Coordinates of C-alpha atoms in Angstrom, one line a residue:
X1 CA 104.6 100.4 93.9
X2 CA 108.3 99.8 94.6
X3 CA 109.0 103.5 94.8
X4 CA 106.6 103.9 97.7
X5 CA 106.9 102.7 101.3
X6 CA 103.8 102.2 103.6
X7 CA 104.5 103.6 107.1
X8 CA 102.4 102.4 110.0
X9 CA 102.9 103.7 113.6
X10 CA 101.4 101.1 115.8
X11 CA 100.5 101.2 119.5
X12 CA 98.8 98.1 120.8
X13 CA 97.5 97.1 117.4
X14 CA 95.0 94.3 116.7
X15 CA 94.4 91.9 113.8
X16 CA 93.2 94.6 111.4
X17 CA 96.7 95.9 111.3
X18 CA 98.1 92.6 110.1
X19 CA 95.3 92.3 107.5
X20 CA 96.1 95.8 106.2
X21 CA 99.7 94.8 105.8
X22 CA 98.9 91.6 104.0
X23 CA 96.5 93.4 101.6
X24 CA 99.1 96.1 100.9
X25 CA 101.7 93.5 99.9
X26 CA 99.1 91.8 97.7
X27 CA 98.4 95.2 96.0
X28 CA 102.1 95.5 95.1
X29 CA 103.6 97.5 97.9
X30 CA 107.0 95.8 98.6
X31 CA 108.2 97.9 101.6
X32 CA 106.2 98.3 104.8
X33 CA 107.7 100.1 107.7
X34 CA 106.0 99.5 111.1
X35 CA 106.9 101.2 114.4
X36 CA 106.1 99.4 117.6
X37 CA 105.5 102.5 119.7
X38 CA 106.1 100.9 123.1
X39 CA 103.1 98.6 123.0
X40 CA 104.5 96.4 125.8
X41 CA 105.4 92.8 126.3
X42 CA 101.8 91.6 125.6
X43 CA 102.3 92.6 122.0
X44 CA 105.7 91.1 121.3
X45 CA 104.3 88.0 119.7
X46 CA 102.2 90.1 117.4
X47 CA 105.2 92.2 116.2
X48 CA 107.4 89.1 116.0
X49 CA 104.9 87.6 113.5
X50 CA 105.0 90.9 111.5
X51 CA 108.8 90.9 111.5
X52 CA 108.8 87.5 109.8
X53 CA 107.2 89.0 106.7
X54 CA 110.0 89.8 104.2
X55 CA 108.4 93.1 103.1
X56 CA 108.1 94.4 106.6
X57 CA 110.7 96.5 108.4
X58 CA 110.0 96.8 112.2
X59 CA 111.3 99.7 114.2
X60 CA 110.8 99.8 118.0
X61 CA 110.3 102.4 120.8
X62 CA 111.1 101.1 124.3
X63 CA 108.2 103.1 125.7
X64 CA 105.2 104.8 124.1
X65 CA 106.3 108.2 122.7
X66 CA 103.4 109.1 120.5
X67 CA 102.4 109.1 116.9
X68 CA 104.4 112.1 116.0
X69 CA 107.6 110.7 117.4
X70 CA 106.9 107.4 115.6
X71 CA 106.7 109.1 112.3
X72 CA 109.9 111.0 112.9
X73 CA 111.6 107.8 113.8
X74 CA 110.7 106.5 110.4
X75 CA 111.8 109.7 108.7
X76 CA 115.2 109.4 110.3
X77 CA 115.4 105.7 109.3
X78 CA 114.6 106.5 105.7
X79 CA 117.0 109.4 105.4
X80 CA 119.9 107.7 107.3
X81 CA 119.6 104.5 105.3
X82 CA 119.0 106.4 102.0
X83 CA 116.2 104.0 101.0
X84 CA 115.6 103.9 97.3
X85 CA 112.0 105.3 97.5
X86 CA 110.4 108.4 96.2
X87 CA 107.6 108.8 98.7
X88 CA 106.0 107.3 101.8
X89 CA 102.3 106.7 102.5
X90 CA 101.4 106.9 106.2
X91 CA 98.5 104.8 107.4
X92 CA 96.9 104.1 110.8
X93 CA 97.2 100.7 112.5
X94 CA 93.5 100.3 113.3
X95 CA 92.5 99.0 109.8
X96 CA 90.4 102.1 109.0
X97 CA 92.5 103.0 106.0
X98 CA 91.8 100.8 103.0
X99 CA 94.5 99.5 100.7
X100 CA 92.5 100.6 97.7
X101 CA 92.8 104.2 99.1
X102 CA 96.5 103.7 99.5
X103 CA 96.7 102.9 95.8
X104 CA 94.8 106.1 95.1
X105 CA 97.4 108.1 97.1
X106 CA 100.2 106.3 95.2
X107 CA 98.6 107.2 91.9
X108 CA 98.2 110.8 92.8
X109 CA 101.8 110.9 94.0
X110 CA 102.9 109.6 90.6
X111 CA 100.8 112.3 88.9
X112 CA 101.9 115.1 91.3
X113 CA 105.4 114.2 92.6
X114 CA 105.9 117.6 94.1
X115 CA 102.7 117.5 96.2
X116 CA 101.9 116.1 99.6
X117 CA 98.7 114.1 99.0
X118 CA 96.0 113.8 101.7
X119 CA 93.3 111.2 101.8
X120 CA 90.2 113.2 102.6
X121 CA 87.2 111.6 104.2
X122 CA 83.6 112.7 103.5
X123 CA 82.1 113.6 106.8
X124 CA 78.7 114.3 105.3
X125 CA 77.9 110.6 104.9
X126 CA 75.5 109.0 107.3
X127 CA 76.8 106.8 110.1
X128 CA 79.8 109.0 111.0
X129 CA 80.4 109.1 114.8
X130 CA 79.3 112.4 116.3
X131 CA 82.7 113.1 117.9
X132 CA 84.4 112.6 114.5
X133 CA 82.0 114.8 112.6
X134 CA 82.1 117.6 115.2
X135 CA 85.8 117.3 115.6
X136 CA 86.4 117.6 111.9
X137 CA 84.2 120.7 111.5
X138 CA 85.7 122.4 114.5
X139 CA 89.3 121.6 113.6
X140 CA 88.8 122.6 110.0
X141 CA 87.5 126.0 111.1
X142 CA 90.3 126.6 113.6
X143 CA 92.9 125.4 111.1
X144 CA 91.6 127.7 108.4
X145 CA 91.7 130.6 110.8
X146 CA 95.2 129.8 112.0
X147 CA 96.9 129.0 108.7
X148 CA 94.7 130.3 105.9
X149 CA 94.6 126.8 104.4
X150 CA 91.2 125.3 103.7
X151 CA 91.5 121.5 103.8
X152 CA 88.6 119.0 103.7
X153 CA 90.1 116.6 106.3
X154 CA 92.7 118.0 108.7
X155 CA 92.8 114.9 110.9
X156 CA 93.5 112.3 108.2
X157 CA 96.3 109.9 108.9
X158 CA 96.4 108.6 105.3
X159 CA 99.0 110.9 103.7
X160 CA 101.4 110.6 100.8
X161 CA 104.7 112.5 101.4
X162 CA 107.6 112.8 99.0
X163 CA 110.9 111.8 100.6
X164 CA 112.5 115.1 99.6
X165 CA 110.2 116.9 102.1
X166 CA 111.1 114.7 105.1
X167 CA 114.1 116.8 106.3
X168 CA 111.8 119.9 106.7
X169 CA 109.1 117.8 108.4
X170 CA 111.6 116.6 111.0
X171 CA 111.9 120.2 112.3
X172 CA 108.1 120.4 113.0
X173 CA 107.2 120.4 116.6
X174 CA 105.0 117.8 118.2
X175 CA 105.4 114.2 119.5
X176 CA 101.8 112.9 119.6
X177 CA 98.7 113.5 117.5
X178 CA 99.3 117.2 117.4
X179 CA 102.3 116.6 115.1
X180 CA 100.0 115.7 112.2
X181 CA 98.2 119.1 112.5
X182 CA 101.5 120.9 112.9
X183 CA 102.8 119.2 109.8
X184 CA 99.9 120.6 107.8
X185 CA 100.6 124.1 109.1
X186 CA 104.3 123.6 108.1
X187 CA 103.3 122.7 104.6
X188 CA 101.6 126.0 104.3
X189 CA 104.5 127.9 105.8
X190 CA 107.0 126.2 103.5
X191 CA 104.9 126.7 100.4
X192 CA 104.6 122.9 99.8
X193 CA 101.6 122.2 97.6
X194 CA 98.9 119.9 98.8
X195 CA 96.5 117.7 96.9
X196 CA 93.5 115.8 98.3
X197 CA 91.9 112.6 97.1
X198 CA 88.6 111.3 98.4
X199 CA 88.8 108.1 100.4
X200 CA 86.4 105.8 102.1
X201 CA 85.2 106.8 105.6
X202 CA 85.6 103.7 107.8
X203 CA 84.9 103.5 111.5
X204 CA 85.2 100.1 113.3
X205 CA 83.2 99.8 116.5
X206 CA 82.4 103.6 116.6
X207 CA 86.2 104.3 116.3
X208 CA 86.9 102.7 119.7
X209 CA 90.3 101.5 118.6
X210 CA 91.6 105.1 118.3
X211 CA 94.2 106.1 120.9
X212 CA 93.3 109.8 120.5
X213 CA 92.8 111.2 124.0
X214 CA 90.3 114.1 123.7
X215 CA 91.5 116.3 126.5
X216 CA 95.3 115.8 126.2
X217 CA 95.6 115.7 122.4
X218 CA 93.0 118.4 121.8
X219 CA 95.0 120.7 124.0
X220 CA 98.2 120.1 121.9
X221 CA 96.3 120.7 118.7
X222 CA 94.4 123.8 119.7
X223 CA 97.0 125.3 122.1
X224 CA 97.9 128.2 119.8
X225 CA 94.3 129.5 120.1
X226 CA 94.4 129.1 123.9
X227 CA 97.8 130.9 124.1
X228 CA 96.5 133.7 121.9
X229 CA 93.5 134.1 124.2
X230 CA 95.6 134.0 127.4
X231 CA 98.0 136.5 125.9
X232 CA 95.1 138.9 125.2
X233 CA 93.7 138.3 128.7
X234 CA 97.0 138.9 130.4
X235 CA 97.6 142.1 128.4
X236 CA 94.2 143.3 129.4
X237 CA 94.9 142.7 133.1
X238 CA 98.3 144.4 132.8
X239 CA 96.7 147.4 131.1
X240 CA 94.2 147.8 134.0
X241 CA 96.9 147.4 136.6
X242 CA 99.2 149.9 134.9
X243 CA 96.4 152.4 134.5
X244 CA 95.6 152.2 138.2
X245 CA 99.3 152.6 139.0
X246 CA 99.8 155.7 136.8
X247 CA 96.6 157.2 138.1
X248 CA 98.0 157.0 141.7
X249 CA 101.3 158.5 140.6
X250 CA 99.9 161.3 138.4
X251 CA 96.7 162.3 140.1
X252 CA 98.4 165.1 142.2
X253 CA 101.1 166.0 139.6
X254 CA 98.7 166.4 136.6
X255 CA 95.2 166.8 137.9
X256 CA 93.8 167.9 134.6
X257 CA 95.4 165.3 132.3
X258 CA 96.3 162.3 134.5
X259 CA 93.5 160.1 133.1
X260 CA 94.7 160.6 129.5
X261 CA 98.3 160.1 130.4
X262 CA 97.6 157.0 132.4
X263 CA 95.5 155.5 129.7
X264 CA 98.1 156.1 126.9
X265 CA 101.1 155.0 129.1
X266 CA 99.3 151.8 130.2
X267 CA 98.2 151.0 126.7
X268 CA 101.7 151.4 125.2
X269 CA 103.3 149.2 127.9
X270 CA 100.6 146.5 127.8
X271 CA 100.7 146.4 124.0
X272 CA 104.5 145.9 124.0
X273 CA 104.0 143.1 126.4
X274 CA 101.3 141.6 124.1
X275 CA 103.5 142.0 121.1
X276 CA 106.4 140.2 122.8
X277 CA 104.3 137.3 123.9
X278 CA 102.5 136.8 120.6
X279 CA 105.8 137.0 118.6
X280 CA 107.8 134.7 120.9
X281 CA 105.3 132.4 122.5
X282 CA 102.2 132.2 120.4
X283 CA 103.2 132.5 116.7
X284 CA 107.0 132.0 117.4
X285 CA 108.0 134.0 114.3
X286 CA 108.2 137.4 112.8
X287 CA 110.4 139.9 111.1
X288 CA 111.8 143.4 111.5
X289 CA 108.6 144.8 110.2
X290 CA 106.4 143.0 112.8
X291 CA 106.3 145.8 115.4
X292 CA 105.2 148.4 112.9
X293 CA 102.6 146.0 111.5
X294 CA 101.4 145.2 115.0
X295 CA 100.7 148.8 115.8
X296 CA 99.1 149.5 112.4
X297 CA 96.8 146.6 113.1
X298 CA 96.1 147.7 116.6
X299 CA 95.2 151.2 115.4
X300 CA 92.9 149.7 112.8
X301 CA 91.1 147.4 115.2
X302 CA 90.6 150.3 117.7
X303 CA 89.2 152.5 115.0
X304 CA 87.0 149.7 113.6
X305 CA 85.7 148.9 117.1
X306 CA 84.7 152.5 117.8
X307 CA 83.2 153.1 114.4
X308 CA 81.3 149.8 114.3
X309 CA 79.7 150.3 117.7
X310 CA 78.9 153.9 117.0
X311 CA 77.3 153.1 113.6
X312 CA 75.3 150.1 114.9
X313 CA 74.2 152.0 118.0
X314 CA 73.1 155.1 116.1
X315 CA 71.6 153.6 113.0
X316 CA 70.3 150.2 114.1
X317 CA 69.5 149.5 117.7
X318 CA 69.8 152.8 119.6
X319 CA 70.4 150.7 122.8
X320 CA 72.5 147.9 124.1
X321 CA 75.8 149.5 123.6
X322 CA 77.6 147.1 125.9
X323 CA 76.3 144.1 124.1
X324 CA 77.2 145.6 120.8
X325 CA 80.7 146.3 122.1
X326 CA 81.2 142.7 123.1
X327 CA 79.9 141.3 119.8
X328 CA 82.0 143.7 117.7
X329 CA 85.2 143.1 119.7
X330 CA 84.7 139.3 119.6
X331 CA 84.6 139.4 115.8
X332 CA 87.7 141.8 115.8
X333 CA 89.5 139.4 118.2
X334 CA 89.2 136.6 115.7
X335 CA 90.1 139.0 112.9
X336 CA 93.1 140.1 114.9
X337 CA 94.3 136.5 115.3
X338 CA 94.0 135.9 111.5
X339 CA 95.8 139.2 110.7
X340 CA 98.6 138.6 113.1
X341 CA 99.1 135.0 111.8
X342 CA 99.0 136.0 108.1
X343 CA 100.5 139.5 108.1
X344 CA 102.0 140.8 111.4
X345 CA 104.1 137.8 112.3
X346 CA 104.4 136.4 108.8
X347 CA 107.5 134.3 108.1
X348 CA 109.7 136.1 105.6

């Protein structure tokens, strides 16, 4: 196990953290890197005891900066000191990652040295806390929609990462829990292969030791979907406002065509606004072909919406056209997100 380092970001850890480190050393891991992420004076004795262990390297943050920043601190340390290791295995400080599973990760890294290896929990088992079961399913769905990658456990903290990938992962945005999700998306974008190994699902005291803050950290994880929705809403509002403005300007000048002209002009300008926001603020990437692809997609969605509502209205219900329109456009809204992420604003 000498070619691997165990990495543990720790914020206000308890005794299970120390037990995990001792067990990891007993299993043959000879290098443990722990980050005291601003736990405060009350935890100095705890970390001082860890620092006495020869196999432990202790790094410190003066204030709490988040799990993502703690991981980046370790990445910098490993690269700057050119540590003679092949890969790291990240683990949480709450004792919920078993050393036996760390050994599984190490074995898979040896078998697949060019892969990032994820420890995947089985959320179908009985006894899983509801917030964890629901959070995993919801996050898996959104992650698959946003990246196209289908992973069993997108929130796992037990990960094996070859050192050669650390420079690219230092460029990934995020300072707290969202960094782990952003890291997975970056693996997909950079064509870094991923393997999964099944690990034990352990929750101590209903996962009360977790420092995950549902509102704050969920916002950071899901903000791309929020921004996409806000971009669409803002573009819709701009379209209506511009339509009203052009109607006022053109009503007397072109009484026979002012509705059509106002509709087309407003849609062109609002779509350009939507394109700019999605490229620069939502997906933050694109190519010279992005604008053409955007309008091809827009034309397809407009045609699909009209055709779908017409077909369903005429052949199926014969009523409820507004409800049908809402249902169809909701599906196309999700489709539009997937298409923009995977095709329109694809990194090339």
